[in-house]
XYZ file of C-alpha atoms in Angstrom:
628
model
C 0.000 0.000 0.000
C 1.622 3.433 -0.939
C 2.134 6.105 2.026
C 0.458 8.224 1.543
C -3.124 5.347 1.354
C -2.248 4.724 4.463
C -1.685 8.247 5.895
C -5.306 8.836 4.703
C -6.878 5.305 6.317
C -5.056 6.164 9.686
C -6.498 10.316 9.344
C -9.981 8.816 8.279
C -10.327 6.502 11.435
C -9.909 8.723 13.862
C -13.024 10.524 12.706
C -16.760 9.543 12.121
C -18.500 8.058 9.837
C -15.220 6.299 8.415
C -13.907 4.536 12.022
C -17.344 2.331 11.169
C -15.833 1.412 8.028
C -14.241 -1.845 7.604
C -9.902 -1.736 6.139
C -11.358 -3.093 2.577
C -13.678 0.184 2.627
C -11.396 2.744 3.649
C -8.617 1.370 1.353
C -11.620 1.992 -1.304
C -11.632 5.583 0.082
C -8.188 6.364 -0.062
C -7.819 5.170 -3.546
C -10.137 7.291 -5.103
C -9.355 10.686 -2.670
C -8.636 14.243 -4.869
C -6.959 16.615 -3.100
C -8.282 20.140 -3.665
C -7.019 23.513 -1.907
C -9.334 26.565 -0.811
C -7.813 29.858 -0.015
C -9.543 31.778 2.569
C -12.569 33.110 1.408
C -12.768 31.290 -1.527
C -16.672 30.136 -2.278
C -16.425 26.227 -2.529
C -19.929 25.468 -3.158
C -22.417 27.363 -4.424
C -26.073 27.074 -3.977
C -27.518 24.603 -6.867
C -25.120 24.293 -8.734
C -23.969 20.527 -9.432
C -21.852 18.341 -6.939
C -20.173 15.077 -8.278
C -17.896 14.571 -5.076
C -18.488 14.678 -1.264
C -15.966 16.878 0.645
C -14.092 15.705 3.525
C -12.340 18.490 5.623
C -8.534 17.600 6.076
C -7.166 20.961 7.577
C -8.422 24.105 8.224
C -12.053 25.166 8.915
C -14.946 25.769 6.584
C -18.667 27.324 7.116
C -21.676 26.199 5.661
C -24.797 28.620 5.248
C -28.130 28.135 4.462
C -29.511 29.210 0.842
C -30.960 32.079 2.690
C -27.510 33.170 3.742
C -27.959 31.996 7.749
C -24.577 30.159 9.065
C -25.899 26.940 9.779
C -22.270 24.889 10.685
C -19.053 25.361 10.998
C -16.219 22.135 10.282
C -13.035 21.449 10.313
C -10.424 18.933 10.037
C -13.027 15.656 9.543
C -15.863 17.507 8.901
C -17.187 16.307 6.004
C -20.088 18.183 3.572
C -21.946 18.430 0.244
C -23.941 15.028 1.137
C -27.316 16.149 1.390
C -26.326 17.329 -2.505
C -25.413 13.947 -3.666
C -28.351 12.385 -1.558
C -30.692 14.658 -3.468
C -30.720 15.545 -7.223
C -26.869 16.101 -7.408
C -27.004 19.695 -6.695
C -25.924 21.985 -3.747
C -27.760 22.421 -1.064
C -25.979 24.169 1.122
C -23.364 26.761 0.104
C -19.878 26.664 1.841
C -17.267 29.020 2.087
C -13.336 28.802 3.575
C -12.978 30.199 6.693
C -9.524 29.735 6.692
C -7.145 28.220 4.312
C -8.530 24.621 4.229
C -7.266 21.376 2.417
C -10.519 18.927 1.303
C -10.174 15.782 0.253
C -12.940 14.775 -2.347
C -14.765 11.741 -2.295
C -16.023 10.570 -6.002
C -19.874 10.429 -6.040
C -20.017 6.499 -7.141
C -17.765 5.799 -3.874
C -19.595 7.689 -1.598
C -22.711 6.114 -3.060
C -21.210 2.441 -2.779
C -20.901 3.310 0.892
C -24.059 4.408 1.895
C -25.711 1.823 -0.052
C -23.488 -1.021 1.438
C -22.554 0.206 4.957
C -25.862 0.969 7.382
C -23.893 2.149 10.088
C -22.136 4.559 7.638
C -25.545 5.682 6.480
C -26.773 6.410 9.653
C -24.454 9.070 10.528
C -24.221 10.525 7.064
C -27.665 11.221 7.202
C -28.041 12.123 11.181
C -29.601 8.891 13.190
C -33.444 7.665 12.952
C -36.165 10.117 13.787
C -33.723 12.711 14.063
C -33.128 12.036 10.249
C -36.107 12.908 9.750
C -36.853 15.698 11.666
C -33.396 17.695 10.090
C -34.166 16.732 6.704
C -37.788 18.204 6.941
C -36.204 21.150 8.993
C -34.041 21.882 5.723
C -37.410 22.535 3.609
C -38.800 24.585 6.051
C -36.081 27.161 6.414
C -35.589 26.878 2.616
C -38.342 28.724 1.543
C -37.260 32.570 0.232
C -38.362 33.557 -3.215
C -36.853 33.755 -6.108
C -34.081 31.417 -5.534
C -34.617 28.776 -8.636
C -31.134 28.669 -10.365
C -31.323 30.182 -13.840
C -30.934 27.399 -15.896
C -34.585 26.533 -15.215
C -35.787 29.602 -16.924
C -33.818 28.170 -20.539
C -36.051 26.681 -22.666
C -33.186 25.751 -25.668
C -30.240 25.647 -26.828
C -28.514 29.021 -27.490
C -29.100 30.321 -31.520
C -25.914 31.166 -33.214
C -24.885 33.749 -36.261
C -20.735 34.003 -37.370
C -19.400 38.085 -37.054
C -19.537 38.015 -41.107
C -22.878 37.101 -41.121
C -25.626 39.935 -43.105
C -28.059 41.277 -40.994
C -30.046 40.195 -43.868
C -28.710 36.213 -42.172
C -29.287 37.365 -39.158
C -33.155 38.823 -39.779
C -33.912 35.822 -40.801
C -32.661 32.812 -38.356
C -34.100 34.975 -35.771
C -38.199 34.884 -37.472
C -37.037 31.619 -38.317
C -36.121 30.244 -35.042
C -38.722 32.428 -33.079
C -36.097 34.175 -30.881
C -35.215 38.017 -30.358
C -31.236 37.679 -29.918
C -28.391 35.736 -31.459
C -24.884 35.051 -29.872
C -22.338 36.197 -32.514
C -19.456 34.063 -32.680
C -15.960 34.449 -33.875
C -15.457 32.030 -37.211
C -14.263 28.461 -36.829
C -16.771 27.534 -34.266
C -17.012 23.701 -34.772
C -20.072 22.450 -36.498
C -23.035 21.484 -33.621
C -20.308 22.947 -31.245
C -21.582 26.234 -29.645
C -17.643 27.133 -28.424
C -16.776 28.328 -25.301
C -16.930 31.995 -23.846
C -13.586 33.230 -25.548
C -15.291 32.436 -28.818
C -18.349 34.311 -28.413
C -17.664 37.798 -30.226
C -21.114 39.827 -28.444
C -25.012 39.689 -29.182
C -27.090 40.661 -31.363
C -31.024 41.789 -30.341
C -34.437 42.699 -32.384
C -33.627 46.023 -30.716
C -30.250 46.300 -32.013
C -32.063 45.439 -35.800
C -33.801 48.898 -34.508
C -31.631 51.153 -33.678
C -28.617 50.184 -35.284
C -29.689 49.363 -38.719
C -33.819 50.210 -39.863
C -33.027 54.045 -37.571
C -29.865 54.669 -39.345
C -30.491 53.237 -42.748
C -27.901 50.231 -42.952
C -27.750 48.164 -45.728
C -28.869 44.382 -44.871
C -25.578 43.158 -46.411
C -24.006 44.664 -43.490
C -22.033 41.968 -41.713
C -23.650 41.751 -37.749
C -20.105 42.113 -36.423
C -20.452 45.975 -37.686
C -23.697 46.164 -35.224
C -23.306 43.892 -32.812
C -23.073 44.748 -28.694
C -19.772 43.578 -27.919
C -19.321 43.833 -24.354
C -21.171 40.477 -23.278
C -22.690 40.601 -19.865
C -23.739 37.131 -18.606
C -24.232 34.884 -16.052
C -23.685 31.489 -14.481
C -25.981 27.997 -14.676
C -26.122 28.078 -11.186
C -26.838 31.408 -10.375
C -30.292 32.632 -8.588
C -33.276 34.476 -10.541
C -32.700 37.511 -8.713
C -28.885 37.399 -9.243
C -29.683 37.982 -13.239
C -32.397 40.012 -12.742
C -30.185 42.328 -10.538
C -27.116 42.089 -13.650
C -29.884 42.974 -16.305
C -31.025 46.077 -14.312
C -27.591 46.976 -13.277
C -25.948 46.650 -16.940
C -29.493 47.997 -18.359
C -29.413 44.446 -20.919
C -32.586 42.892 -21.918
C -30.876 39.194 -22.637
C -28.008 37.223 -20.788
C -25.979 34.660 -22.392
C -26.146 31.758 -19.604
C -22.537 29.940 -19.040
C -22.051 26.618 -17.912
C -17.822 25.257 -17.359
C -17.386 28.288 -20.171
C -20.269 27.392 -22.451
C -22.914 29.331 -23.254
C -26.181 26.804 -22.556
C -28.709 29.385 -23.513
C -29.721 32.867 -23.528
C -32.076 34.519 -21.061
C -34.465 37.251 -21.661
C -36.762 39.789 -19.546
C -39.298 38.464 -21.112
C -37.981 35.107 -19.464
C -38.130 36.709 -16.032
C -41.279 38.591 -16.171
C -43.137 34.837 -17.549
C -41.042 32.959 -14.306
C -42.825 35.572 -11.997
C -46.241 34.933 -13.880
C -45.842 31.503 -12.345
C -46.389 32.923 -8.987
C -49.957 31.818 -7.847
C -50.693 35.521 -7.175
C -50.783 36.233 -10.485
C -52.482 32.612 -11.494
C -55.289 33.897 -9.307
C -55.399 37.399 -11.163
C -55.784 35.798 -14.144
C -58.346 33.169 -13.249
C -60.636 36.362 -11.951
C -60.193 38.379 -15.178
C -60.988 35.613 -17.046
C -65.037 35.787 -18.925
C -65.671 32.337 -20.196
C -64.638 28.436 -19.349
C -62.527 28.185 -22.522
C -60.652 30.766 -21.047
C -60.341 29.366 -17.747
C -59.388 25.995 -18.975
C -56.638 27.667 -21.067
C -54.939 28.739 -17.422
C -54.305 24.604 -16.575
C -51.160 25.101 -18.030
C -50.522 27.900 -15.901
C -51.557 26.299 -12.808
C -49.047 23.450 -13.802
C -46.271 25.894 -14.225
C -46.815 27.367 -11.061
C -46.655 24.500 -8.947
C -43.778 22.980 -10.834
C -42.052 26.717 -9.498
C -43.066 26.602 -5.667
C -41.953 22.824 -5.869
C -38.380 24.198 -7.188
C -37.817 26.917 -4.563
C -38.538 24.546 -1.809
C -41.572 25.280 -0.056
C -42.830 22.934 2.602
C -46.217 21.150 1.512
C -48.223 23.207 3.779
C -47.152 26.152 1.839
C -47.607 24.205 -1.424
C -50.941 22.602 -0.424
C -52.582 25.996 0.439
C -51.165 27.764 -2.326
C -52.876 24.851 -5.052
C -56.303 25.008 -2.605
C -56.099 28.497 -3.034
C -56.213 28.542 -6.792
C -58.720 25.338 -6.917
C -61.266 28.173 -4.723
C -60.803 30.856 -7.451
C -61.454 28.841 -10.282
C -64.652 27.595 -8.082
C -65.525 30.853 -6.869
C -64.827 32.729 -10.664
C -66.876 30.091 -11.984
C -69.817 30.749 -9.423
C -69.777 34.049 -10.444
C -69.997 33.360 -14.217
C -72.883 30.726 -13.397
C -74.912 33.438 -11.836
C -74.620 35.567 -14.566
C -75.420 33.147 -16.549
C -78.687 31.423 -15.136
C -79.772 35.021 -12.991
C -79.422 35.384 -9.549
C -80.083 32.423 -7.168
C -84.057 31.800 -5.988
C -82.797 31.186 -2.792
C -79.137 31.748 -0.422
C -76.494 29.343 -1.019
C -73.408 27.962 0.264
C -71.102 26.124 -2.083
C -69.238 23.635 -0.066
C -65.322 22.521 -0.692
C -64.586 19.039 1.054
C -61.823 17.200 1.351
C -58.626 18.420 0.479
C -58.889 21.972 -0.869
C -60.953 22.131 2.737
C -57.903 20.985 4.359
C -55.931 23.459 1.840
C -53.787 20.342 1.121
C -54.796 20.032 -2.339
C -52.048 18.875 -4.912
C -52.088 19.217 -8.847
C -53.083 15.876 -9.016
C -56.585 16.229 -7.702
C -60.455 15.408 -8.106
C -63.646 17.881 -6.753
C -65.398 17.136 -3.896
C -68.210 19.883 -3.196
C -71.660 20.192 -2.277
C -74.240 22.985 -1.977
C -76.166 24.051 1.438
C -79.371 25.641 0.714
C -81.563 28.120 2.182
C -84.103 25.924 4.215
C -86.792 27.916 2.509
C -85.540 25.769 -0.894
C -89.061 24.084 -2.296
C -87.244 21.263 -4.644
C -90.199 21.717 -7.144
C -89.727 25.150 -7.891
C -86.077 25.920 -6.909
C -83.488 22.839 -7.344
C -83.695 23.386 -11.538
C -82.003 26.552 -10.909
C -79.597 24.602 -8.600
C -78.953 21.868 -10.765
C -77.772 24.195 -13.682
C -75.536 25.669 -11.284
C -74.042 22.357 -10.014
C -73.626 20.949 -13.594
C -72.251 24.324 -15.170
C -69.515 24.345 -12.118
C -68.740 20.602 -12.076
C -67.844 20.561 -15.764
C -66.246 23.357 -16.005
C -63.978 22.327 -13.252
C -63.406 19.351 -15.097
C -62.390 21.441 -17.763
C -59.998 23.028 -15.778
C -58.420 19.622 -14.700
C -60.192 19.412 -11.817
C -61.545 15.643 -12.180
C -65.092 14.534 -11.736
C -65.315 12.545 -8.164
C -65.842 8.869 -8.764
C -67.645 8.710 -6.169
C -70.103 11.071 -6.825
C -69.440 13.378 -4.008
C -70.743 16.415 -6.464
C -73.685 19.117 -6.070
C -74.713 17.862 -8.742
C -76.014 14.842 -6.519
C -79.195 14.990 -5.400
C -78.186 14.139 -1.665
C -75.279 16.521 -1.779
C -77.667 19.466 -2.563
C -79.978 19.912 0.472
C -81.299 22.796 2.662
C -78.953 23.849 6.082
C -81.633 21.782 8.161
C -81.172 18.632 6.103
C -77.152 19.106 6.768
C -78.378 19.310 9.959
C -79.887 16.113 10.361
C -77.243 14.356 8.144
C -75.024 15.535 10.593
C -76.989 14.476 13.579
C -77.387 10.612 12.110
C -73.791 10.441 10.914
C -72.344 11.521 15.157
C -75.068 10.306 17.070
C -76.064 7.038 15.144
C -72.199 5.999 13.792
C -71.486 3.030 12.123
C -68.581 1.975 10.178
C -70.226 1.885 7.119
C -71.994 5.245 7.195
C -69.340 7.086 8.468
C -66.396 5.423 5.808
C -69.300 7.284 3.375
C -69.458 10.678 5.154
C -65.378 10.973 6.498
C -64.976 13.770 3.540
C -67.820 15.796 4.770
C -65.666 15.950 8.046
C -63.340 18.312 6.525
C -65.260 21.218 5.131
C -65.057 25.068 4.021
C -67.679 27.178 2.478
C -66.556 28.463 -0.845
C -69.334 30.821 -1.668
C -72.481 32.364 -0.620
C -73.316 31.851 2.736
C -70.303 30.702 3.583
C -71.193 31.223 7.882
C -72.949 28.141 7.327
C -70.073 26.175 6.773
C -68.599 27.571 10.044
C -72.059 26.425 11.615
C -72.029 23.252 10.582
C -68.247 23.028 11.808
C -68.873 24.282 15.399
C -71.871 22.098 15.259
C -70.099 19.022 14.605
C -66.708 19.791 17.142
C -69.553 20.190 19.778
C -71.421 16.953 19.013
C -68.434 14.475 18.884
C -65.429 15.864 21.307
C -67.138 12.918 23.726
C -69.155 10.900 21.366
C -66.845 7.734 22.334
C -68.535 5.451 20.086
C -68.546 7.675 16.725
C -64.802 8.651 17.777
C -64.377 4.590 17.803
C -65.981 4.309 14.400
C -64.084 6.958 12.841
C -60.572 5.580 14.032
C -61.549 1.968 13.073
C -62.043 3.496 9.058
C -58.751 5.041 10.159
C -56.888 2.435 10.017
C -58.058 0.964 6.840
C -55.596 2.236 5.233
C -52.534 0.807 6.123
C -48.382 2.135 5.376
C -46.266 0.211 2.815
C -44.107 -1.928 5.273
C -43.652 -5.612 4.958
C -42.631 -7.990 7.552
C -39.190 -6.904 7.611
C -39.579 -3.278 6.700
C -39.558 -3.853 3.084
C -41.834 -1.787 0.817
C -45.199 -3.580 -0.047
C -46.301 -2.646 -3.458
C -49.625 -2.583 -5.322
C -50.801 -6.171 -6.398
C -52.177 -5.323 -9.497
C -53.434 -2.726 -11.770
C -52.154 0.115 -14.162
C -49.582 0.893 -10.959
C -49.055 -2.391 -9.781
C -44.786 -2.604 -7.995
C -45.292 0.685 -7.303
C -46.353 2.973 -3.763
C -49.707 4.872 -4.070
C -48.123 7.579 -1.781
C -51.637 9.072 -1.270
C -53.718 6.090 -0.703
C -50.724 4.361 1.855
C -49.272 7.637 3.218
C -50.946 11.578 3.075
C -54.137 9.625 3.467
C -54.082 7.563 6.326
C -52.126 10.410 7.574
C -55.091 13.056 7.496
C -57.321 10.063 8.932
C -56.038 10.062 12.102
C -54.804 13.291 12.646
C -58.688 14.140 11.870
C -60.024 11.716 14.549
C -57.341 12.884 17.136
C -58.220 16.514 15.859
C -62.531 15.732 16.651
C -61.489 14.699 20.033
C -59.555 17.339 21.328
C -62.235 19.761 19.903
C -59.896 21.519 17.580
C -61.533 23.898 14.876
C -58.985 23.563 12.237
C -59.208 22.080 9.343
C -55.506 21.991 7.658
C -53.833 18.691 9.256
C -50.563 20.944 10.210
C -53.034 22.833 12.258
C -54.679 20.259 13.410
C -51.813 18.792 14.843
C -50.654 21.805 16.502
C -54.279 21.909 18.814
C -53.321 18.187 19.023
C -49.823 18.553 21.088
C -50.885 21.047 23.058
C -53.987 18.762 24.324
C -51.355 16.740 25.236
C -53.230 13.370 24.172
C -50.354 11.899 22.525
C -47.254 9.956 23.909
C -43.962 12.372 24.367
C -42.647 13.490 21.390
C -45.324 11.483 18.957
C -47.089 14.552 17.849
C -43.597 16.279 16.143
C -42.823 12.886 14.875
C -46.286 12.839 13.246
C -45.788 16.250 11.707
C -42.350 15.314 10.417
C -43.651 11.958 8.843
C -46.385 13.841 7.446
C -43.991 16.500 5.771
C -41.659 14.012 4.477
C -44.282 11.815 2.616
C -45.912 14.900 1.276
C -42.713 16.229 -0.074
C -42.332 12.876 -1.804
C -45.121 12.555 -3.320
C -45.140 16.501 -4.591
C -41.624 16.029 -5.399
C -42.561 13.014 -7.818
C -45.244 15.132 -9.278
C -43.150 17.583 -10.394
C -40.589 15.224 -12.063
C -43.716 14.154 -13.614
C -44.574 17.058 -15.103
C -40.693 18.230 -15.821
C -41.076 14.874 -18.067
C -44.121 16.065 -19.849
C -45.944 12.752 -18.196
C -49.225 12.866 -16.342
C -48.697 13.450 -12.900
C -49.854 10.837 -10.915
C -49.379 9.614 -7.331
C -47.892 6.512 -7.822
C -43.853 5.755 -7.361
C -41.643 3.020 -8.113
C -39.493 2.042 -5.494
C -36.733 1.856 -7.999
C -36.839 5.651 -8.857
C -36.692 6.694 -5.311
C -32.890 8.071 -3.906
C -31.433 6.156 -1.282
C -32.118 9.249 0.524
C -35.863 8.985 0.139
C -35.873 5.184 0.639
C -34.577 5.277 3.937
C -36.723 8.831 5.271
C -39.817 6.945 3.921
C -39.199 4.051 5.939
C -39.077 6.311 9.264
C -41.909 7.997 8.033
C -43.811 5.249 7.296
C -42.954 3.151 10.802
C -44.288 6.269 12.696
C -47.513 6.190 10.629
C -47.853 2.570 11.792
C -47.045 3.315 14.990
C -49.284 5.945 15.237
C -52.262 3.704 13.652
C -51.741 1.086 16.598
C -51.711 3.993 19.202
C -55.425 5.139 17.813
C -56.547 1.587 17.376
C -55.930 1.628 21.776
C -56.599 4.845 22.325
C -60.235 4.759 20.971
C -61.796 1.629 21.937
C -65.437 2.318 22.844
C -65.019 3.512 26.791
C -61.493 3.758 26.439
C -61.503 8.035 25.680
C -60.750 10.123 28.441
């Protein structure tokens, strides 16, 4: 073994997570080490951009910040960073900067990888030990949540176009109506062919306003070669810089496009145009638009728009609370905007209303995968014969049109445009009265969704009445609270026998996790029944929880592991959805096993043990007589 192998082994055992590691492993280790030196004050890592090595700290001292600039560590000799970026999507996570002069050893990604897959005990302390995994990885989302901190590249849609300095404007005029773009990187000759050259090679830009000023204002012949007109001072920016970094360069260097480098080539070019769309994502302005808009074709044509904005909140790392209420809050404006163009359509109502949301825009946990589940409460001086055609129009205008929108029809028929889901307040009264004072597992696995409520439109006090109504009825109803934890635990987590992943039998998703059906789910189920016996009032399960720890019904420390379960599977799952989309495939909330990171595997499986944990705490806790 050479020296200075062994000089690494013996450095690398005196520190964690490497004295776990058996002599094969760490000779493994020191065979594929880089060395790497960091003046201080020299950036290391930068937020997002990509990480193919993980960093072990051999002298010197290094801090680590968080993306919104917060020091969250400090390491030196055996510290060791950049893991969380391997563990998840290959990109930065954490920026760090050298505090002092600092030597690193780096760790090639397919090494470090071979070791957390093959050595558990390594894993563990990679990754910080069992629930408190968990509990730091869903602490990074939550602190990660500033805007406008997408990295740049997400914002180029192709490859950058292309013109030689010789080239006529007359050229140039026309690859840019040709290719649809309003600026063309002009490049010194000898640029390989399909090469796009590196920055030294780019000569400057040319821009539709440069065709403007330059040549059409001052009467230029078209055979004019573009390197006559061209800007040649390039201002641009880096892959892996933030939104706001370029938007900061174009306002300070008063440029309308950036060139966008990656290792010295130029990936794509960046416009204002490009910016001002990215902030159109925000749901802000999806909800201006859905407002403004007259007719169902043009609400339909915002879907896209809707996608687009959750695919952006899901890139600058909001938590799922954030991300469910945002999506619940645009799923209400297409409802309410649609109310509003029903009623101008059909006259105004014969009666009040309320239009009911259930389920999960109730909650304000709704997702862009998604069905409707509403109902209507009507004035209880509502004569069917003369008044439920109007209502029926109404219901079937909304419910279509919502399907329109991508908002699917519920299979089970939870509509207003049922019969039984379109009643007067004193019918929802007495629905309510049978379904808490009368429970049964049947009726009640029926009725669950109409548990979670929020009025929409109209009247929407009733909906508050009805809510108050039902926290007073059941807080110590033992036998419906009995009921409604037995349909709890229906749904069960994914864990085999031996903590293995069970997967669908059969079906269009069979080997793969329904992460809503086995984990948000069953999740909301008993965080609702827990949430009805402590008399809580909210509605959103985050909430919910909160009014559940401070009842203190729970066992030490079960109600934080609940939330941090609950976080972690949602984050999955909306994670997933996103890729989906990314990939141009229909979102769905299905995953394969295979496509989850080694990170995700092993948070899951926490996440999923304290959901089954929890499940067998509510199956004791609310046995008929047991409730206290």
């Amino acid at each position: 073994m050479q020296a200075e192998h062994q000089e690494i082994i013996d450095f690398l055992r005196s520190y964690p997570p490497f004295d776990a590691l058996p002599d094969e492993a760490l000779a493994l280790v020191a065979a594929g080490v880089e060395v790497s030196y960091f003046k201080a004050g020299t950036r290391i890592l930068t937020f997002g951009q990509q990480v193919d090595a993980w960093y072990v700290v051999r002298s010197g001292a290094v801090e680590v910040y968080r993306r919104n600039g917060e020091l969250y560590n400090r390491l030196s000799a055996g510290g060791y960073f950049g893991q969380f970026g391997l563990l998840r999507e290959s990109s930065v996570r954490f920026p760090v900067t050298a505090l002092e002069d600092t030597l690193v050893w780096l760790l090639p990604a397919p090494v470090f990888h071979q070791l957390f897959a093959q050595y558990e005990a390594f894993a563990d302390v990679v990754e910080v030990e069992d629930r408190t995994r968990l509990r730091h990885t869903v602490a990074r989302t939550e602190d990660a949540n500033e805007l406008l901190t997408s990295p740049i590249d997400t914002l180029i849609g192709r490859k950058p176009v292309t013109i030689e300095t010789s080239g006529s404007i007359r050229e140039a005029a026309t690859i840019m109506s040709a290719e649809g773009v309003s600026s063309l990187l002009v490049m010194h000759p000898g640029v390989p062919e399909g090469a796009m050259g590196n920055a030294a090679r780019m000569a400057g830009m040319l821009t539709d306003r440069d065709l403007r000023t330059r040549v059409i204002a001052r009467g230029l012949s078209v055979d004019t070669p573009v390197g006559e007109i061209m800007t040649p001072e390039l201002i641009h920016c880096e892959h892996h810089q933030m939104v706001f970094e370029a938007m900061l360069t174009m306002m300070r260097h008063n440029v309308h496009h950036l060139p966008v480098l990656k290792q010295g080539q130029p990936i794509g070019v960046i416009s204002q145009s490009d910016i001002i769309r990215y902030e159109s994502q925000n749901s802000l302005f999806v909800v201006r638009r859905i407002f403004h808009a007259n007719s169902v074709d043009e609400l339909s044509a915002l879907s896209g728009e809707v996608r687009d904005c959750f695919r952006r909140i899901v890139r600058e790392d909001a938590n799922s609370k954030m991300i469910g209420s945002a999506m619940a809050v645009i799923g209400r404006s297409f409802t309410q905007r649609l109310l509003e163009l029903a009623e101008q359509r059909f006259g105004p109502p014969p009666v009040p209303y309320c239009f009911l949301a259930l389920g999960a825009m109730a909650r304000q946990e709704q997702l862009i995968v998604t069905d409707q589940d509403n109902a209507l409460v009507l004035d209880n001086r509502f004569d069917p014969a003369r008044h439920d055609g109007w209502f029926l129009q109404l219901a079937t205008f909304v419910s279509d049109a919502l399907a329109a929108c991508g908002y699917r029809y519920c299979t089970g028929g939870i509509m207003a445009t049922t019969p039984r889901w379109r009643q007067p307040l004193a019918v929802w009264e007495e629905y309510f009265a049978d379904w808490t004072g009368k429970p049964t597992p049947q009726t009640l696995l029926e009725s669950a969704i109409f548990f979670d409520l929020d009025g929409v439109w109209g009247k929407t006090e009733w909906a508050d009445y009805l809510n108050q109504t039902v926290t007073r009825q059941v807080r110590h109803n033992a036998r419906f609270l009995a009921c409604m934890a037995r349909n709890a635990l229906l749904r069960t987590p994914p864990l085999g026998f031996f903590k293995g992943f069970v997967m669908e039998p059969s079906g269009d998703h069979s080997r793969s996790i329904n992460m809503k059906r086995r984990g948000t789910a069953p999740l909301a189920d008993l965080i609702r029944v827990h949430a009805l016996a402590v008399g809580s009032r909210a509605r959103n399960s985050f909430e919910r929880l909160q009014d559940i720890i401070e009842a203190d019904i729970l066992p030490h420390g079960r109600g934080q592991d609940l939330r941090d379960a609950l976080e972690f599977i949602s984050m999955v799952r909306i994670r997933h959805q996103a890729l989906d989309l990314d990939a141009r495939r229909p979102p769905d909330n299905n995953i394969e096993p295979e496509n989850l990171s080694d990170f995700e595997r092993k948070n899951l499986k926490d996440a999923f043990q304290i959901l089954s944990n929890a499940q067998k705490f509510l199956k004791y806790r609310y046995q008929a007589g047991r409730i206290r």
